[in-house]
Amino acid sequence: MIGANIEKIRQQLPGHVKLIAVSKTKPIELLREAYTAGQRAFGENKVQEMVAKQPLLPADTEWHLIGHLQRNKVKYIAPFVHLIHAVDSMSLLDTIQKEAAKNNRIIPVLLQVYIAKEESKFGLDEVELLQLLHSVTGQSHPNVSIQGLMGIATNTSDNTIIEREFTGLKNTFEQIRNHIQNYPALNAATFTILSMGMSNDFHTAINCGSNMIRVGSLIFGERQYIVHTE
Ligand SMILES: *Cc1c(COP(=O)(O)O)cnc(C)c1O
């Protein structure tokens, strides 16, 4: 069932688009099923959950942290995380630098840019993004590799809004790439990832230039959140 879902999505993806299977809230058995079907990249949005699941899948599994990350939790994922998608401040980048150095590794990250009209309180606006990119250097952050941008579109059925937001992020991404020499920490060989698109909007995202999509419910089914009652 999960294998078939993954296969169906894969058949719709151009070769340059990478699929992240978003497994947040889902039990490890379902991740194993996806792994058996050949899926290697998994996305989680909670540090505790990722840390609990990581030892239960084979070592070649890629763990992508896709949600907001608190600085005091970076140390738990620093030894193994494959890509942090949602870096949105210099202070978080500083902490990732420190924890990556302690683990003697270079941690790849994406900068989250705020593109939606509403919702998400997280992400940099364009001015903050460029400020941050001007201030990071290879000397200040030798253990961090900034590999691209990530965005979440407005949750709407109006495709023209989604298209406008994704196209805006794609343009920002290309502008940075076209002036890559202005940004001391970046280089064209590694600043290559544009992470946008989820279950409901990944086709639009790919048409707008995405090369990494984060898909949960289309693979694993709808998520059920536990409602706490007194
Ligand atoms: C949950 C989540 C997804 C996947 O959402 P689906 O609609 O289930 O595909 C993608 N990206 C982020 C940042 C998420 O939190």
mmCIF file of C-alpha atoms and ligand atoms in Angstrom:
data_model
loop_
_atom_site.group_PDB
_atom_site.id
_atom_site.type_symbol
_atom_site.label_atom_id
_atom_site.label_comp_id
_atom_site.label_asym_id
_atom_site.label_seq_id
_atom_site.Cartn_x
_atom_site.Cartn_y
_atom_site.Cartn_z
ATOM 1 C CA MET A 1 0.000 0.000 0.000
ATOM 2 C CA ILE A 2 2.676 2.526 1.037
ATOM 3 C CA GLY A 3 5.043 1.143 -1.573
ATOM 4 C CA ALA A 4 2.344 1.620 -4.212
ATOM 5 C CA ASN A 5 1.721 5.195 -3.078
ATOM 6 C CA ILE A 6 5.418 6.004 -3.350
ATOM 7 C CA GLU A 7 5.674 4.355 -6.744
ATOM 8 C CA LYS A 8 2.708 6.353 -8.018
ATOM 9 C CA ILE A 9 4.287 9.648 -6.934
ATOM 10 C CA ARG A 10 7.696 8.690 -8.307
ATOM 11 C CA GLN A 11 6.180 8.051 -11.718
ATOM 12 C CA GLN A 12 4.997 11.660 -11.780
ATOM 13 C CA LEU A 13 8.363 13.169 -10.854
ATOM 14 C CA PRO A 14 10.946 14.476 -13.308
ATOM 15 C CA GLY A 15 14.357 12.920 -12.639
ATOM 16 C CA HIS A 16 15.804 16.032 -10.977
ATOM 17 C CA VAL A 17 13.113 16.184 -8.270
ATOM 18 C CA LYS A 18 13.847 14.465 -4.957
ATOM 19 C CA LEU A 19 11.025 13.043 -2.852
ATOM 20 C CA ILE A 20 11.116 13.433 0.936
ATOM 21 C CA ALA A 21 8.601 11.107 2.635
ATOM 22 C CA VAL A 22 7.161 13.093 5.533
ATOM 23 C CA SER A 23 6.617 10.514 8.270
ATOM 24 C CA LYS A 24 5.773 12.762 11.230
ATOM 25 C CA THR A 25 3.277 11.171 13.673
ATOM 26 C CA LYS A 26 3.488 7.843 11.795
ATOM 27 C CA PRO A 27 4.613 4.610 13.496
ATOM 28 C CA ILE A 28 7.954 3.052 12.620
ATOM 29 C CA GLU A 29 6.313 0.070 10.852
ATOM 30 C CA LEU A 30 5.065 2.424 8.136
ATOM 31 C CA LEU A 31 8.516 3.968 7.711
ATOM 32 C CA ARG A 32 9.947 0.448 7.372
ATOM 33 C CA GLU A 33 7.416 -0.275 4.649
ATOM 34 C CA ALA A 34 8.516 2.842 2.800
ATOM 35 C CA TYR A 35 12.172 1.917 3.292
ATOM 36 C CA THR A 36 11.518 -1.547 1.857
ATOM 37 C CA ALA A 37 9.917 0.131 -1.152
ATOM 38 C CA GLY A 38 13.216 1.930 -1.739
ATOM 39 C CA GLN A 39 12.503 5.240 0.004
ATOM 40 C CA ARG A 40 15.570 6.573 1.819
ATOM 41 C CA ALA A 41 14.746 10.210 2.655
ATOM 42 C CA PHE A 42 12.328 10.830 5.538
ATOM 43 C CA GLY A 43 11.052 14.138 6.906
ATOM 44 C CA GLU A 44 10.165 14.759 10.546
ATOM 45 C CA ASN A 45 9.157 18.016 12.206
ATOM 46 C CA LYS A 46 9.812 17.140 15.854
ATOM 47 C CA VAL A 47 13.292 16.550 17.222
ATOM 48 C CA GLN A 48 12.204 14.013 19.854
ATOM 49 C CA GLU A 49 10.333 11.950 17.297
ATOM 50 C CA MET A 50 13.237 11.948 14.859
ATOM 51 C CA VAL A 51 15.697 10.969 17.578
ATOM 52 C CA ALA A 52 13.430 8.102 18.646
ATOM 53 C CA LYS A 53 12.979 6.751 15.118
ATOM 54 C CA GLN A 54 16.528 7.215 13.810
ATOM 55 C CA PRO A 55 18.116 4.118 15.431
ATOM 56 C CA LEU A 56 15.226 1.930 14.228
ATOM 57 C CA LEU A 57 15.930 2.298 10.505
ATOM 58 C CA PRO A 58 19.123 1.281 8.637
ATOM 59 C CA ALA A 59 22.086 3.648 8.669
ATOM 60 C CA ASP A 60 21.656 4.729 5.039
ATOM 61 C CA THR A 61 18.342 6.424 5.881
ATOM 62 C CA GLU A 62 18.439 10.213 5.360
ATOM 63 C CA TRP A 63 16.767 12.194 8.138
ATOM 64 C CA HIS A 64 15.396 15.596 7.094
ATOM 65 C CA LEU A 65 14.276 18.008 9.824
ATOM 66 C CA ILE A 66 11.509 19.976 8.097
ATOM 67 C CA GLY A 67 9.873 21.836 10.988
ATOM 68 C CA HIS A 68 10.792 24.780 13.162
ATOM 69 C CA LEU A 69 13.917 23.952 15.166
ATOM 70 C CA GLN A 70 14.631 25.291 18.644
ATOM 71 C CA ARG A 71 18.255 26.094 19.364
ATOM 72 C CA ASN A 72 18.423 24.009 22.534
ATOM 73 C CA LYS A 73 17.449 20.886 20.549
ATOM 74 C CA VAL A 74 20.052 21.086 17.786
ATOM 75 C CA LYS A 75 22.490 18.976 19.812
ATOM 76 C CA TYR A 76 20.203 15.927 19.686
ATOM 77 C CA ILE A 77 20.115 15.732 15.889
ATOM 78 C CA ALA A 78 23.571 17.113 15.088
ATOM 79 C CA PRO A 79 25.248 13.676 15.010
ATOM 80 C CA PHE A 80 23.087 12.297 12.200
ATOM 81 C CA VAL A 81 20.716 14.806 10.538
ATOM 82 C CA HIS A 82 21.042 14.848 6.730
ATOM 83 C CA LEU A 83 19.454 18.243 5.981
ATOM 84 C CA ILE A 84 17.822 20.924 8.149
ATOM 85 C CA HIS A 85 15.129 22.593 5.992
ATOM 86 C CA ALA A 86 13.903 25.439 8.171
ATOM 87 C CA VAL A 87 16.760 27.654 9.339
ATOM 88 C CA ASP A 88 15.300 31.109 9.908
ATOM 89 C CA SER A 89 17.764 33.064 12.055
ATOM 90 C CA MET A 90 21.441 33.784 12.528
ATOM 91 C CA SER A 91 21.271 32.564 16.121
ATOM 92 C CA LEU A 92 19.992 29.163 14.982
ATOM 93 C CA LEU A 93 22.734 29.009 12.352
ATOM 94 C CA ASP A 94 25.299 29.825 15.072
ATOM 95 C CA THR A 95 24.052 26.952 17.218
ATOM 96 C CA ILE A 96 24.121 24.535 14.275
ATOM 97 C CA GLN A 97 27.702 25.646 13.606
ATOM 98 C CA LYS A 98 28.687 24.938 17.212
ATOM 99 C CA GLU A 99 27.026 21.506 17.394
ATOM 100 C CA ALA A 100 28.278 20.469 13.942
ATOM 101 C CA ALA A 101 31.836 21.328 15.000
ATOM 102 C CA LYS A 102 31.464 19.270 18.178
ATOM 103 C CA ASN A 103 30.455 16.319 16.015
ATOM 104 C CA ASN A 104 33.250 16.987 13.578
ATOM 105 C CA ARG A 105 30.892 17.249 10.613
ATOM 106 C CA ILE A 106 29.454 19.737 8.163
ATOM 107 C CA ILE A 107 25.667 19.994 8.435
ATOM 108 C CA PRO A 108 23.732 20.920 5.266
ATOM 109 C CA VAL A 109 20.899 23.426 5.781
ATOM 110 C CA LEU A 110 18.248 25.317 3.830
ATOM 111 C CA LEU A 111 17.016 28.794 4.723
ATOM 112 C CA GLN A 112 13.259 29.005 5.171
ATOM 113 C CA VAL A 113 11.702 31.961 3.395
ATOM 114 C CA TYR A 114 8.278 33.271 4.357
ATOM 115 C CA ILE A 115 6.112 33.215 1.222
ATOM 116 C CA ALA A 116 2.565 32.544 2.450
ATOM 117 C CA LYS A 117 -0.015 35.253 2.978
ATOM 118 C CA GLU A 118 -0.950 33.984 6.406
ATOM 119 C CA GLU A 119 -0.306 31.198 8.887
ATOM 120 C CA SER A 120 3.321 30.214 9.505
ATOM 121 C CA LYS A 121 5.048 32.608 11.838
ATOM 122 C CA PHE A 122 8.356 31.147 10.720
ATOM 123 C CA GLY A 123 10.739 32.024 7.953
ATOM 124 C CA LEU A 124 12.810 34.972 6.786
ATOM 125 C CA ASP A 125 11.450 37.748 4.617
ATOM 126 C CA GLU A 126 13.496 38.714 1.578
ATOM 127 C CA VAL A 127 15.392 41.511 3.348
ATOM 128 C CA GLU A 128 16.292 39.301 6.310
ATOM 129 C CA LEU A 129 17.333 36.519 3.945
ATOM 130 C CA LEU A 130 19.794 38.728 2.056
ATOM 131 C CA GLN A 131 21.099 40.272 5.284
ATOM 132 C CA LEU A 132 21.806 36.831 6.665
ATOM 133 C CA LEU A 133 23.461 35.677 3.442
ATOM 134 C CA HIS A 134 25.719 38.732 3.445
ATOM 135 C CA SER A 135 26.848 38.142 7.030
ATOM 136 C CA VAL A 136 27.616 34.404 6.937
ATOM 137 C CA THR A 137 31.109 33.458 5.806
ATOM 138 C CA GLY A 138 33.148 30.302 5.484
ATOM 139 C CA GLN A 139 35.196 31.541 8.453
ATOM 140 C CA SER A 140 32.211 32.251 10.697
ATOM 141 C CA HIS A 141 30.379 29.000 9.859
ATOM 142 C CA PRO A 142 32.850 26.419 8.527
ATOM 143 C CA ASN A 143 30.707 23.493 9.700
ATOM 144 C CA VAL A 144 27.483 24.616 8.014
ATOM 145 C CA SER A 145 26.700 24.238 4.313
ATOM 146 C CA ILE A 146 23.862 26.472 3.051
ATOM 147 C CA GLN A 147 22.465 24.447 0.154
ATOM 148 C CA GLY A 148 19.301 26.290 -0.820
ATOM 149 C CA LEU A 149 15.897 27.652 0.137
ATOM 150 C CA MET A 150 12.679 26.212 1.502
ATOM 151 C CA GLY A 151 9.158 27.637 1.439
ATOM 152 C CA ILE A 152 5.577 26.731 2.341
ATOM 153 C CA ALA A 153 2.801 28.211 0.215
ATOM 154 C CA THR A 154 -0.523 29.474 1.522
ATOM 155 C CA ASN A 155 -2.928 26.643 2.298
ATOM 156 C CA THR A 156 -5.561 27.495 -0.306
ATOM 157 C CA SER A 157 -7.374 25.872 -3.220
ATOM 158 C CA ASP A 158 -6.627 28.990 -5.301
ATOM 159 C CA ASN A 159 -3.838 27.804 -7.534
ATOM 160 C CA THR A 160 -2.933 31.283 -8.780
ATOM 161 C CA ILE A 161 -1.936 32.294 -5.242
ATOM 162 C CA ILE A 162 0.188 29.173 -4.794
ATOM 163 C CA GLU A 163 1.790 29.703 -8.189
ATOM 164 C CA ARG A 164 2.617 33.320 -7.404
ATOM 165 C CA GLU A 165 4.253 32.369 -4.093
ATOM 166 C CA PHE A 166 6.308 29.495 -5.503
ATOM 167 C CA THR A 167 7.393 31.564 -8.502
ATOM 168 C CA GLY A 168 8.489 34.350 -6.164
ATOM 169 C CA LEU A 169 10.695 31.952 -4.219
ATOM 170 C CA LYS A 170 12.106 30.457 -7.403
ATOM 171 C CA ASN A 171 13.020 33.973 -8.594
ATOM 172 C CA THR A 172 14.732 34.753 -5.292
ATOM 173 C CA PHE A 173 16.653 31.476 -5.548
ATOM 174 C CA GLU A 174 17.787 32.244 -9.109
ATOM 175 C CA GLN A 175 18.758 35.810 -8.214
ATOM 176 C CA ILE A 176 20.997 34.524 -5.453
ATOM 177 C CA ARG A 177 22.519 31.947 -7.771
ATOM 178 C CA ASN A 178 23.114 34.603 -10.427
ATOM 179 C CA HIS A 179 25.021 36.746 -7.911
ATOM 180 C CA ILE A 180 26.555 33.921 -5.943
ATOM 181 C CA GLN A 181 29.919 35.703 -5.689
ATOM 182 C CA ASN A 182 28.230 38.356 -3.494
ATOM 183 C CA TYR A 183 27.557 35.784 -0.784
ATOM 184 C CA PRO A 184 30.775 34.628 0.880
ATOM 185 C CA ALA A 185 29.371 31.378 2.300
ATOM 186 C CA LEU A 186 27.754 30.192 -0.950
ATOM 187 C CA ASN A 187 28.951 28.554 -4.106
ATOM 188 C CA ALA A 188 27.080 27.513 -7.228
ATOM 189 C CA ALA A 189 28.042 23.850 -6.885
ATOM 190 C CA THR A 190 26.333 23.462 -3.508
ATOM 191 C CA PHE A 191 23.596 26.143 -3.435
ATOM 192 C CA THR A 192 21.255 24.020 -5.549
ATOM 193 C CA ILE A 193 18.200 22.933 -3.536
ATOM 194 C CA LEU A 194 14.757 24.510 -3.792
ATOM 195 C CA SER A 195 12.510 22.662 -1.322
ATOM 196 C CA MET A 196 8.871 23.459 -2.034
ATOM 197 C CA GLY A 197 5.705 21.437 -2.544
ATOM 198 C CA MET A 198 3.651 19.130 -0.322
ATOM 199 C CA SER A 199 0.832 16.613 -0.993
ATOM 200 C CA ASN A 200 -1.629 19.227 -2.188
ATOM 201 C CA ASP A 201 0.631 21.459 -4.244
ATOM 202 C CA PHE A 202 3.671 19.503 -5.400
ATOM 203 C CA HIS A 203 2.681 19.530 -9.083
ATOM 204 C CA THR A 204 2.465 23.311 -9.008
ATOM 205 C CA ALA A 205 5.721 23.500 -7.070
ATOM 206 C CA ILE A 206 7.558 21.399 -9.663
ATOM 207 C CA ASN A 207 6.152 23.517 -12.497
ATOM 208 C CA CYS A 208 7.468 26.553 -10.630
ATOM 209 C CA GLY A 209 10.985 25.105 -10.328
ATOM 210 C CA SER A 210 11.049 22.991 -7.166
ATOM 211 C CA ASN A 211 13.602 20.181 -7.060
ATOM 212 C CA MET A 212 12.714 18.761 -3.623
ATOM 213 C CA ILE A 213 9.177 17.955 -2.502
ATOM 214 C CA ARG A 214 8.021 17.025 1.006
ATOM 215 C CA VAL A 215 5.061 14.648 0.812
ATOM 216 C CA GLY A 216 3.307 13.123 3.821
ATOM 217 C CA SER A 217 -0.388 12.325 3.600
ATOM 218 C CA LEU A 218 -0.305 11.125 -0.016
ATOM 219 C CA ILE A 219 2.149 8.429 1.072
ATOM 220 C CA PHE A 220 1.146 7.560 4.636
ATOM 221 C CA GLY A 221 -2.497 8.692 4.748
ATOM 222 C CA GLU A 222 -4.024 11.550 6.682
ATOM 223 C CA ARG A 223 -2.434 12.330 10.027
ATOM 224 C CA GLN A 224 -4.421 12.023 13.219
ATOM 225 C CA TYR A 225 -3.468 14.424 15.925
ATOM 226 C CA ILE A 226 -4.264 13.492 19.480
ATOM 227 C CA VAL A 227 -6.627 15.965 21.071
ATOM 228 C CA HIS A 228 -5.960 16.346 24.748
ATOM 229 C CA THR A 229 -9.062 16.752 26.868
ATOM 230 C CA GLU A 230 -9.342 17.273 30.583
HETATM 231 C C1 LIG B 1 3.717 18.125 7.388
HETATM 232 C C2 LIG B 1 4.620 18.839 6.459
HETATM 233 C C3 LIG B 1 4.710 18.460 5.104
HETATM 234 C C4 LIG B 1 3.876 17.353 4.473
HETATM 235 O O1 LIG B 1 2.512 17.692 4.435
HETATM 236 P P1 LIG B 1 1.465 16.799 3.602
HETATM 237 O O2 LIG B 1 0.372 17.762 3.309
HETATM 238 O O3 LIG B 1 1.041 15.695 4.514
HETATM 239 O O4 LIG B 1 2.134 16.304 2.394
HETATM 240 C C5 LIG B 1 5.609 19.147 4.306
HETATM 241 N N1 LIG B 1 6.375 20.148 4.784
HETATM 242 C C6 LIG B 1 6.301 20.539 6.068
HETATM 243 C C7 LIG B 1 7.177 21.652 6.531
HETATM 244 C C8 LIG B 1 5.433 19.907 6.939
HETATM 245 O O5 LIG B 1 5.382 20.313 8.226
#
